[in-house]
XYZ file of C-alpha atoms in Angstrom:
562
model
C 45.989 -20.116 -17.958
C 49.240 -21.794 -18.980
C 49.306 -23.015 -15.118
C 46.380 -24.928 -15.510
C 47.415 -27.094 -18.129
C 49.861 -30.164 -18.247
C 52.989 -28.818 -20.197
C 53.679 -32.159 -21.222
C 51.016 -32.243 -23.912
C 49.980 -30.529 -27.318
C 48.562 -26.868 -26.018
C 45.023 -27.775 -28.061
C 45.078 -32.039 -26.572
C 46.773 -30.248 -22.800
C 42.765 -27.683 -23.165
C 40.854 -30.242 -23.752
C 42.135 -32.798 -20.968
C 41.644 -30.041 -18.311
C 37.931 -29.445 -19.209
C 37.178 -33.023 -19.144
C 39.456 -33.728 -15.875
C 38.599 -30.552 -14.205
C 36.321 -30.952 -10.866
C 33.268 -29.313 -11.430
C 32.708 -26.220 -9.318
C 35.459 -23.396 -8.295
C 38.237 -25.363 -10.258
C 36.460 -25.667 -12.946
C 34.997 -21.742 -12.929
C 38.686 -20.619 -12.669
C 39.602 -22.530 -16.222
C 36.680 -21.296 -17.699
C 37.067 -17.641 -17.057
C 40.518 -17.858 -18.125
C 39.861 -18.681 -21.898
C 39.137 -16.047 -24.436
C 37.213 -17.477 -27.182
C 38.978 -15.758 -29.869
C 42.164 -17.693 -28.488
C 40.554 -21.099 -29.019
C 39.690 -22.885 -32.376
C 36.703 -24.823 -33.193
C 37.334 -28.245 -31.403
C 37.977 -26.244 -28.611
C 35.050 -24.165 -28.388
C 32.959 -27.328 -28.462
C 34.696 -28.647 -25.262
C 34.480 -24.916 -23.753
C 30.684 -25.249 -24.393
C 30.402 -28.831 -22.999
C 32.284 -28.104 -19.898
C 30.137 -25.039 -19.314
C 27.062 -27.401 -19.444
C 28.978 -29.748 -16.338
C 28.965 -26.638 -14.593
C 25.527 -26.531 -15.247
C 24.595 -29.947 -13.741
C 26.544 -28.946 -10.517
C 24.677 -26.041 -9.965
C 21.477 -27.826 -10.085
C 23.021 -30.378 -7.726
C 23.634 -27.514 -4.976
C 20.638 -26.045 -5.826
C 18.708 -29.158 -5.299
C 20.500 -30.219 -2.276
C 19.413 -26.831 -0.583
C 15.838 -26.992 -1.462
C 15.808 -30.173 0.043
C 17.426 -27.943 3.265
C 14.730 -25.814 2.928
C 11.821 -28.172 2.672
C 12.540 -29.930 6.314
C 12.819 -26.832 7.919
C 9.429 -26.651 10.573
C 8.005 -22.973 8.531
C 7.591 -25.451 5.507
C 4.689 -27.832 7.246
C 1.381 -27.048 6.041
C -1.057 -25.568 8.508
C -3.194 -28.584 10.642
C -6.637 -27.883 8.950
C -8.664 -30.438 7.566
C -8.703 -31.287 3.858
C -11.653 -31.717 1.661
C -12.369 -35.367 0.209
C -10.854 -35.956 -3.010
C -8.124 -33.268 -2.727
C -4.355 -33.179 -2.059
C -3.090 -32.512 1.103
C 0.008 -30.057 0.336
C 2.904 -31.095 2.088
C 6.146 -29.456 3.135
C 7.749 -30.129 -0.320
C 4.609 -28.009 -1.865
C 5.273 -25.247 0.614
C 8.791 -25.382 0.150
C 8.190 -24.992 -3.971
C 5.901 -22.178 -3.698
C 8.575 -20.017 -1.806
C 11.121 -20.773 -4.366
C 9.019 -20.071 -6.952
C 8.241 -17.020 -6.013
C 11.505 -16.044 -5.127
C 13.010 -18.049 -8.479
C 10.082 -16.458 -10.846
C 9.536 -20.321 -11.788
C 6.901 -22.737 -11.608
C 5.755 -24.522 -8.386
C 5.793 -27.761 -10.501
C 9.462 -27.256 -11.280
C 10.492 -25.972 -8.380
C 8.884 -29.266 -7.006
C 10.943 -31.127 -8.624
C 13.922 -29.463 -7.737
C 12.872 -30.011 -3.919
C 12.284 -33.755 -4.474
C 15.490 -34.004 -6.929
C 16.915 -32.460 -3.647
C 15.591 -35.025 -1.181
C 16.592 -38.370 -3.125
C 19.482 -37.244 -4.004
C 20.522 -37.389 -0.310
C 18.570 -41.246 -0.335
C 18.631 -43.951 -2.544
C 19.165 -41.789 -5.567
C 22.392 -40.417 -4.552
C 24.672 -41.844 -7.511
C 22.790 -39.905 -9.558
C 22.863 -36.626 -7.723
C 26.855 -37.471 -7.507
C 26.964 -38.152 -11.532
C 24.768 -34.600 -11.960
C 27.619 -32.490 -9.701
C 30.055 -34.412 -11.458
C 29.207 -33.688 -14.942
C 28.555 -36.743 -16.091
C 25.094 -36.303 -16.694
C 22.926 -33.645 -17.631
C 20.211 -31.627 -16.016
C 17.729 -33.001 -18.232
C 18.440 -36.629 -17.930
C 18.662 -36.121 -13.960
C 15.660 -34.445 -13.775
C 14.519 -37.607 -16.034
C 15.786 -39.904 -13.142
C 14.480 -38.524 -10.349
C 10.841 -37.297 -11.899
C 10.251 -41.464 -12.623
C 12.300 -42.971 -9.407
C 11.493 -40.452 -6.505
C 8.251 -41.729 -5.799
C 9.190 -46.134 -6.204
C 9.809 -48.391 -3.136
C 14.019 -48.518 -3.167
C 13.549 -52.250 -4.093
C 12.465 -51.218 -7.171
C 14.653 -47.875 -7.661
C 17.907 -48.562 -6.571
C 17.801 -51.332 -9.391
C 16.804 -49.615 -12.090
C 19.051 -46.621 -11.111
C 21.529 -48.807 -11.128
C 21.046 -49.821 -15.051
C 19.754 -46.813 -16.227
C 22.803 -44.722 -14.823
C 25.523 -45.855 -16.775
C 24.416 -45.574 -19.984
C 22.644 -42.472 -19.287
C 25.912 -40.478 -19.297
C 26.057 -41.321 -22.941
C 22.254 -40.915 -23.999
C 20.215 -37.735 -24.626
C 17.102 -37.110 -22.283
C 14.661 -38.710 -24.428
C 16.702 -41.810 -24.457
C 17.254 -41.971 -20.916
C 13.051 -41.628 -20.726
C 12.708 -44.977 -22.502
C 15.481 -46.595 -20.833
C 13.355 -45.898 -17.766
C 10.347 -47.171 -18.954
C 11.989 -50.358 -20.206
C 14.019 -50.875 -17.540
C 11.441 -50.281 -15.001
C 8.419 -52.662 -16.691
C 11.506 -55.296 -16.352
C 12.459 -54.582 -12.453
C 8.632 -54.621 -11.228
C 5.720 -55.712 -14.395
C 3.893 -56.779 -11.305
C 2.883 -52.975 -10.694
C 2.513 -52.028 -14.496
C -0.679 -51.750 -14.577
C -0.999 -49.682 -11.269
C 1.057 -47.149 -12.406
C -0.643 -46.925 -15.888
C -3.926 -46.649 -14.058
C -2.064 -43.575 -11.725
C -0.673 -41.711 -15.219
C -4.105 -41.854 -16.905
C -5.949 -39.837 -13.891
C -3.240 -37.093 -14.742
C -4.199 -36.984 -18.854
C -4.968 -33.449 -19.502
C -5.240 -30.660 -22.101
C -3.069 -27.460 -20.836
C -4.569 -24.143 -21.489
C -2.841 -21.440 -24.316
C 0.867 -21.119 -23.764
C 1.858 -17.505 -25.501
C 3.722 -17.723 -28.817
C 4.996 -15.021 -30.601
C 2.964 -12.725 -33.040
C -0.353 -13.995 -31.592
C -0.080 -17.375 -31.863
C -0.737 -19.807 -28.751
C 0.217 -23.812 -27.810
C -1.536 -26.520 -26.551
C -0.331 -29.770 -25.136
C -2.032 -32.459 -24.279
C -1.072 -35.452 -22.338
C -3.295 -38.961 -23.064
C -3.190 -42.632 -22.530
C -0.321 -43.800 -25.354
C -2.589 -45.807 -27.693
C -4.955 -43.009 -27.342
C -2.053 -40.465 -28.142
C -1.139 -42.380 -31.292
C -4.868 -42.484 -33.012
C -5.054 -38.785 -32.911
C -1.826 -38.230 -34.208
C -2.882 -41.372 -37.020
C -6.146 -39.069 -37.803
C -4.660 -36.030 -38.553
C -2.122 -37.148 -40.334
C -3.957 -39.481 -42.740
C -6.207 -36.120 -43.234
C -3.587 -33.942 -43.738
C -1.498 -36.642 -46.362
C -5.118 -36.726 -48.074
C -5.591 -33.335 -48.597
C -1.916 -32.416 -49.553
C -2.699 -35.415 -52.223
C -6.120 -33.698 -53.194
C -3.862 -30.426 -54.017
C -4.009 -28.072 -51.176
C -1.241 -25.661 -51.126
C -0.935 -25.982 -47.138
C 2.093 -27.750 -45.513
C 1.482 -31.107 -43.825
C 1.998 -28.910 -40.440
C -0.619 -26.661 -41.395
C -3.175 -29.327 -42.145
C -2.459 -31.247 -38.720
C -3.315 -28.117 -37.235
C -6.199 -26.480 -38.857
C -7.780 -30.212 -39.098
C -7.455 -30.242 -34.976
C -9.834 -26.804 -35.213
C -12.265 -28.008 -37.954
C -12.730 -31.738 -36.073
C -13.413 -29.720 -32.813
C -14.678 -26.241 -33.581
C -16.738 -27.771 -36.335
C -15.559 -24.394 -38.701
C -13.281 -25.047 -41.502
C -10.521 -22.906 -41.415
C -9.855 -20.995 -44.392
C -6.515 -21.758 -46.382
C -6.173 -18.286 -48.006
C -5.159 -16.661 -44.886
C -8.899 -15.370 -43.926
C -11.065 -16.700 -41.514
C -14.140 -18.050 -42.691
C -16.694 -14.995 -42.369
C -14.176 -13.025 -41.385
C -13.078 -10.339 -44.342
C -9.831 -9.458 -44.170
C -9.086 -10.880 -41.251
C -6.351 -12.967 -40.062
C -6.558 -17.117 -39.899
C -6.785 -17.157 -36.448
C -9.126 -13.952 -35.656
C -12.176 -15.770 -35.109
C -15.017 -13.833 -34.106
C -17.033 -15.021 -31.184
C -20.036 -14.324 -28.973
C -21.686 -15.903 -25.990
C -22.233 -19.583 -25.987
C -26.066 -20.805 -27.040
C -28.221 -22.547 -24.280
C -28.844 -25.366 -26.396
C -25.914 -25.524 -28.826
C -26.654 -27.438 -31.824
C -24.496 -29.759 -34.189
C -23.290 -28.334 -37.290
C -22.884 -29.506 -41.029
C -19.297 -28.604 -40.559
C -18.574 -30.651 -37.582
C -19.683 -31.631 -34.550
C -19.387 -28.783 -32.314
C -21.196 -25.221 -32.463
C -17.402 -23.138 -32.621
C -19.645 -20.286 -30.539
C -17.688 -19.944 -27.600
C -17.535 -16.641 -24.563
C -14.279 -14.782 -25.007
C -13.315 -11.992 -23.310
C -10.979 -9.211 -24.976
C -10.514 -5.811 -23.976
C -9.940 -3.292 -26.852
C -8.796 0.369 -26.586
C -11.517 2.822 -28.126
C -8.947 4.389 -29.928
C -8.494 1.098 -31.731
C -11.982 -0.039 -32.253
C -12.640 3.204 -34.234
C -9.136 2.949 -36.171
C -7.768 6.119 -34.245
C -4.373 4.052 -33.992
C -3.417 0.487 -33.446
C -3.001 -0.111 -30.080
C -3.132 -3.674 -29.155
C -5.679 -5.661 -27.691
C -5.948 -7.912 -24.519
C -7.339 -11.769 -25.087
C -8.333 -13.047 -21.501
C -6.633 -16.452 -20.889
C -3.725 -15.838 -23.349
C -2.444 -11.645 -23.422
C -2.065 -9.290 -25.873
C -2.912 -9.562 -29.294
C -2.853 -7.257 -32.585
C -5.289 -4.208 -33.324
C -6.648 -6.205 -36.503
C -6.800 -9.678 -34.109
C -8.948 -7.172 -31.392
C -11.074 -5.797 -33.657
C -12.088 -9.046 -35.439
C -13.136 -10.448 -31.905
C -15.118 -6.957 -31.419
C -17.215 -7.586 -34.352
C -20.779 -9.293 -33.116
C -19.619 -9.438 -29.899
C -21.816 -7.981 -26.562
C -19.870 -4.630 -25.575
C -19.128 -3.833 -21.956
C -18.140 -0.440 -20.917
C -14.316 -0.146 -18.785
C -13.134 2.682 -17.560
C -9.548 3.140 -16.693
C -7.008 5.585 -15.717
C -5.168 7.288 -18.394
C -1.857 7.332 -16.453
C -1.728 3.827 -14.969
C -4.044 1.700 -16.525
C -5.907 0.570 -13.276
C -9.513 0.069 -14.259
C -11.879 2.640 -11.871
C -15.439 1.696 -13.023
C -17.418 -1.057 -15.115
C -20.818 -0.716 -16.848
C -22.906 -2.850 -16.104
C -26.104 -3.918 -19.163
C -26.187 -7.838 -18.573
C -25.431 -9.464 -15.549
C -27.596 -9.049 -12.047
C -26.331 -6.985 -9.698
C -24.762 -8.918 -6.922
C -22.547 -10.443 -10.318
C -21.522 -6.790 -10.804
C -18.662 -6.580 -7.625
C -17.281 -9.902 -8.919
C -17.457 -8.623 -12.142
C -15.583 -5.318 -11.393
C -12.624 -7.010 -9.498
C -12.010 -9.566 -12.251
C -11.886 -6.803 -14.899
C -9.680 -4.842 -12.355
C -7.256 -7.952 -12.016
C -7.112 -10.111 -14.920
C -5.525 -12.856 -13.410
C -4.767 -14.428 -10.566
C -3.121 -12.414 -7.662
C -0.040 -14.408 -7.117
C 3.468 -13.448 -8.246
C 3.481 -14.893 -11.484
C 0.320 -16.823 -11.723
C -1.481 -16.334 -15.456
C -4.728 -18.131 -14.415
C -7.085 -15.782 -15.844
C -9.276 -14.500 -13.271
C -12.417 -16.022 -15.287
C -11.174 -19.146 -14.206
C -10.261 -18.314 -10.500
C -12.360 -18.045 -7.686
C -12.972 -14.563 -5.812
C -11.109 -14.948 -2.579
C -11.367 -12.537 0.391
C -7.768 -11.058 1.273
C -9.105 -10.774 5.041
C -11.369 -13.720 5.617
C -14.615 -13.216 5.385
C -15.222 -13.069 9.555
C -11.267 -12.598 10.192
C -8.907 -15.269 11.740
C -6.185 -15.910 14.007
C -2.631 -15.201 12.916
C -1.172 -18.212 10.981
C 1.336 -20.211 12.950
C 4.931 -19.474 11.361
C 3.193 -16.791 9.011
C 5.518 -13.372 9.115
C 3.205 -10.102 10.220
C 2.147 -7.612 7.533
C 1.044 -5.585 9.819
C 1.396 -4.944 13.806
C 3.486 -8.029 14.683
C 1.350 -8.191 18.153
C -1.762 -8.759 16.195
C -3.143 -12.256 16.875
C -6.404 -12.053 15.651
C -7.730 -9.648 12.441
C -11.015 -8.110 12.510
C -13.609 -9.075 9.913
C -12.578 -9.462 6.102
C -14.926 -7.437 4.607
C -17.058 -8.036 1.050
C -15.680 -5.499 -1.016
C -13.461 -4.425 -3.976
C -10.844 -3.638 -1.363
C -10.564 -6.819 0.048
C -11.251 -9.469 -3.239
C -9.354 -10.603 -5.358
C -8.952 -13.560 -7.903
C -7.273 -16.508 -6.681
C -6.645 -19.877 -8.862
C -7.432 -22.609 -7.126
C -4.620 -23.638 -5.580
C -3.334 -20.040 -4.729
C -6.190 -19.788 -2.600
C -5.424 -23.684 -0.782
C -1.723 -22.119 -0.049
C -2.960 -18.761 1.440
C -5.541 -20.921 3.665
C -3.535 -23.996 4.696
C -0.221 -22.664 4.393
C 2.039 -19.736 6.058
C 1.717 -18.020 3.130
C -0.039 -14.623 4.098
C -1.667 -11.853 1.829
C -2.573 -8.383 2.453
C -3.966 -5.952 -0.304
C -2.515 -2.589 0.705
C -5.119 -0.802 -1.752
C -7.439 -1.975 -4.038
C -6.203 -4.493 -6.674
C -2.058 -3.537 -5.071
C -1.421 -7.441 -3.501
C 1.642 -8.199 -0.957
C 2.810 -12.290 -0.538
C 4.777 -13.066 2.290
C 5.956 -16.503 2.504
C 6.862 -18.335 5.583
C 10.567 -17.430 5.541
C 9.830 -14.077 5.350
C 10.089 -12.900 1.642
C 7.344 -10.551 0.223
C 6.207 -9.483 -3.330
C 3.889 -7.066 -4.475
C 2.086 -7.502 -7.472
C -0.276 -5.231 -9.517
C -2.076 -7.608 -11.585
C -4.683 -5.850 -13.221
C -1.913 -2.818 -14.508
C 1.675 -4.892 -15.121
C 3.072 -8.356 -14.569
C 6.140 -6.986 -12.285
C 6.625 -8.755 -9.656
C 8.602 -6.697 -6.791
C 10.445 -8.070 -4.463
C 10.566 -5.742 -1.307
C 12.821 -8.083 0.862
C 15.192 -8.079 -2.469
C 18.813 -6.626 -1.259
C 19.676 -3.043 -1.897
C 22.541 -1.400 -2.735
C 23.373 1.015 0.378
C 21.313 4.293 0.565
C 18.586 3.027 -1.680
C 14.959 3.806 -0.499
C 12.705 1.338 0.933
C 9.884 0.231 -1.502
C 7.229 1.997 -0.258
C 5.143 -0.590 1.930
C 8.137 -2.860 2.823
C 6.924 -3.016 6.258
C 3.613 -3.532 6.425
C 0.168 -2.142 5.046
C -0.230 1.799 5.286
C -3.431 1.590 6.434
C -6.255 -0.679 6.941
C -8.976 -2.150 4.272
C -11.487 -0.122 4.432
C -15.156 -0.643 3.310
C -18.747 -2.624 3.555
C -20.346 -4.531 1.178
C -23.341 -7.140 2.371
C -21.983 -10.739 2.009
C -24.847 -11.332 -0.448
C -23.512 -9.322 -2.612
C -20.331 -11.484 -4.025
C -20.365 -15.006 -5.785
C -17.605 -17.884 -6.008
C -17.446 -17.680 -9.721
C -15.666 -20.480 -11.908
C -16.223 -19.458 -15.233
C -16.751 -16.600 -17.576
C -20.338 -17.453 -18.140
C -20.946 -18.133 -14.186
C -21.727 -14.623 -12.736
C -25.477 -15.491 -13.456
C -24.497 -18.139 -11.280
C -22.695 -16.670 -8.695
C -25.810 -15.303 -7.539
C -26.969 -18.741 -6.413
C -23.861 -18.924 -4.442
C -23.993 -15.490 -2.927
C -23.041 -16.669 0.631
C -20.016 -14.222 0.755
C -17.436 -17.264 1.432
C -14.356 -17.893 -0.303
C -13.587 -21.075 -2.975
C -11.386 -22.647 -0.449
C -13.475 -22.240 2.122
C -16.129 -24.622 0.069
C -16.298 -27.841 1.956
C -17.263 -29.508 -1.158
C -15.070 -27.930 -3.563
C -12.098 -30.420 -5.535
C -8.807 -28.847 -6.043
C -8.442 -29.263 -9.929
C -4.674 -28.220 -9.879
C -4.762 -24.917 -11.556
C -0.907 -25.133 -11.824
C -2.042 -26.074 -15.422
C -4.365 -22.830 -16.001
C -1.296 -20.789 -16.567
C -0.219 -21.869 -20.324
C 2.784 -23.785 -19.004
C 3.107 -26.941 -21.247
C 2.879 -30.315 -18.873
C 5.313 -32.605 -21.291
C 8.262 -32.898 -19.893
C 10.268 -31.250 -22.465
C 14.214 -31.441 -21.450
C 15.018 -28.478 -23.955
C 12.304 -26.071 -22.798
C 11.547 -24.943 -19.095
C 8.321 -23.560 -18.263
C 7.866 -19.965 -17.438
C 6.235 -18.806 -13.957
């Protein structure tokens, strides 16, 4: 190490002057693996640590710059097909951020954003894709930069770059955020209002993000004055209360206010849920939704709402405690699953012992052309893409083989015989459905993105560069990567080159609904017309990206799963 430093100065002044005047990248890898912590004292671990996090910025930077590579490449355009009124077209960047995050196990959203960091850093944003491979900003502050500036005529970014960027090397994220905002009502107020109008059409309430020990988050993104009365409300109720005596922390009170104003059920401060003995807080027991729900004394909502949880019969009877599974958020405790039991409507699932795949479903409520769609959202839970944790409530049921069959995508890698240019039929069966959030199914239908389930509820993604996953939805959330490098003399996953054999299997095309919603399957019979969600001409692409509990603020500490 000794030949990295300047002998002229102090050894502990001689450390920290190579960090800091270090290029990031090899040179900068080569000092860093040379330190032993135990060798350095506590200054000196702070600089280690802050150098580390410029190495950090650079490797965003290059992997930025070759997302951008990949997005231009001609596999990445979308495939010519019309797009219904009101929706999105995807565009190369989309395509582009669905392979890498498949391949990356992140979001599309934030893969995205790496793609468009990635293309204005090579334009008028360049200084600050420099400043990120440099060091001299972070990750969060560049992704800050780009997020507001990638999308404004360069009259209007390269100015406010141009402020913002010097003083962002010495802000934190959420600084640099309302330097932006000031900075940017300064360069252009003429457009202030237009771009208000543009961020209000995206306020939104994200569905449960997983917390530990069976608890959940929400965010929720609203208009700013809109924001602040909420946030006046609960706290004026909470301040009340805590004045009034109860034992609950102002945190508490925000919280179990937000239920009672919109569940209309005041939650219990004892650590019980109201009606609920011995049950936790948050165990509320529920049943199917009313026709006609009426207001209550408590509030203004009827809290009766359709939840879907699948319990062990070992556990409902007290055999053991094995845990529970809450549709739309994962698993929860035995006491949690038995509390939702209680009142609810049973359905019978039968599933195999070994692997957990579900074989059968009784049927007592719903008609019978409900009960396929029924069976394959039970088998699946969620959506079928890698990663995806739309519940399958929510998704549509979308045929793996079109219903009818169609030509082989342009650009779209063969799962099968590569001379193949045409598929027969998709049939209506469990063998070829699956559940597919809404904008799953828009990338297997207008992208290169193909799909092929090699056996019933078993789903293979191939993207247009030629990476495949298989997934197993309904039984684990693995997601295995069969084009993934092996070390020499490892087997092929079995399947690696193409389905074993062919979907097999008839059901009439009257017999399978488009299904939104837990509560639709009555309704699915009035859309029985055996044709996918994306293949509705009428139907609006409502962005599921935010169906699978990944919290839209931009948080710069906090990066959302896949």
């Amino acid at each position: 190490m000794a030949a990295l430093l300047d002998p002229a100065l102090p050894p502990g002044v001689a450390l920290t002057e190579a960090l800091d005047g270090t290029a990031t990248g090899a040179p900068l890898v080569r000092l860093l693996e040379a330190l032993e912590p135990d060798a350095l004292d506590d200054f000196q671990l702070v600089e280690v640590v802050a150098a580390a996090g410029r190495m950090a910025g650079w490797v965003r930077a290059v992997q930025a710059r070759y997302a951008a590579a990949l997005s231009r490449r001609p596999a990445m355009r979308p495939l010519p097909r019309s797009t219904p009124a009101g929706v999105t077209p995807f565009t190369a960047v989309d395509v582009a951020a669905q392979s890498l995050s498949l391949r990356l196990r992140r979001h599309p959203r934030e893969m995205a954003d790496l793609v468009r960091d990635g293309l204005a850093f090579d334009g008028v944003l360049a200084p600050t894709g420099a400043a990120l491979a440099a060091g001299r900003i972070d990750v969060p502050s560049a992704r800050a930069i780009g997020r507001r500036l990638h999308d404004q005529p360069w009259q209007v970014a390269v100015p406010v770059q141009e402020a913002v960027l010097p003083r962002a090397e010495h802000q934190t994220a959420s600084a640099v955020r309302r330097d932006l905002e000031r900075t940017l009502l300064r360069v252009d107020p003429e457009h202030a209002e237009e771009r208000h109008e543009q961020a209000r059409a995206e306020r939104s309430v994200s569905h449960p993000r997983v917390l530990p020990d069976g608890m959940a988050a929400l965010s929720v993104v609203l208009p700013a004055p809109e924001a602040v009365r909420v946030d006046t409300v609960l706290e004026s109720c909470a301040r009340t209360a805590r004045a009034a005596g109860d034992p609950r922390t102002l945190a508490q009170l925000r919280a179990d206010g937000l239920v009672d104003l919109l569940l209309g059920a005041p939650v219990a401060a004892a650590g019980t849920a109201a009606g609920t003995k011995g049950a936790p807080a948050d165990a509320v027991v529920t049943g199917p939704a009313p026709t006609d729900p009426a207001p209550t004394s408590a509030g203004p909502r009827d809290p009766r709402t359709h939840v879907l949880v699948t319990v062990p019969l070992s556990t409902l009877l007290g055999a053991d405690d094995g845990p529970g599974e809450l549709a739309g958020y994962g698993p929860v405790s035995a006491v949690q699953a038995r509390a939702l039991a209680l009142g609810g409507t049973w359905q019978r699932l039968v599933t195999d012992d070994l692997s957990g795949a579900l074989l059968d479903v009784g049927r007592t409520r719903y008609r019978p052309p409900a009960a396929l769609a029924d069976h394959v959202r039970h088998r699946d839970r969620t959506c079928t893409a890698p990663g995806c944790e739309v519940p399958a409530a929510r998704a549509d049921l979308d045929h793996t083989v079109e219903y009818g069959g169609r030509p082989r995508r342009r650009g779209a890698p063969p799962l099968g015989d590569p001379e193949d240019r045409e598929g027969p039929p998709g049939t209506t069966c469990a063998a070829n459905l699956g559940p597919a959030c809404h904008r799953h199914n828009r990338i297997k239908t207008e992208t290169g993105m193909r799909l092929h389930q090699q056996s019933p509820g078993v789903f293979v993604w191939a993207d247009p560069t030629g990476h495949r996953y298989r997934v197993q939805p309904g039984v684990s959330e693995v997601t295995e990567h069969l084009t993934a490098p092996r070390p020499a003399g490892a087997e092929e996953p079995d399947g690696e080159h193409g389905p074993p054999e062919d979907v097999a299997g008839t059901v009439g095309a009257d017999t399978v609904g488009v299904d939104g919603g837990a509560e639709g399957a009555d309704e699915a019979g009035d859309r029985a017309d055996g044709t996918d969600g994306a293949d509705r001409a009428d139907q609006v692409d409502r962005d599921e990206n935010r169906d699978d509990g990944v919290d839209d603020v931009d948080h710069s500490d906090r990066t959302p799963p896949f």
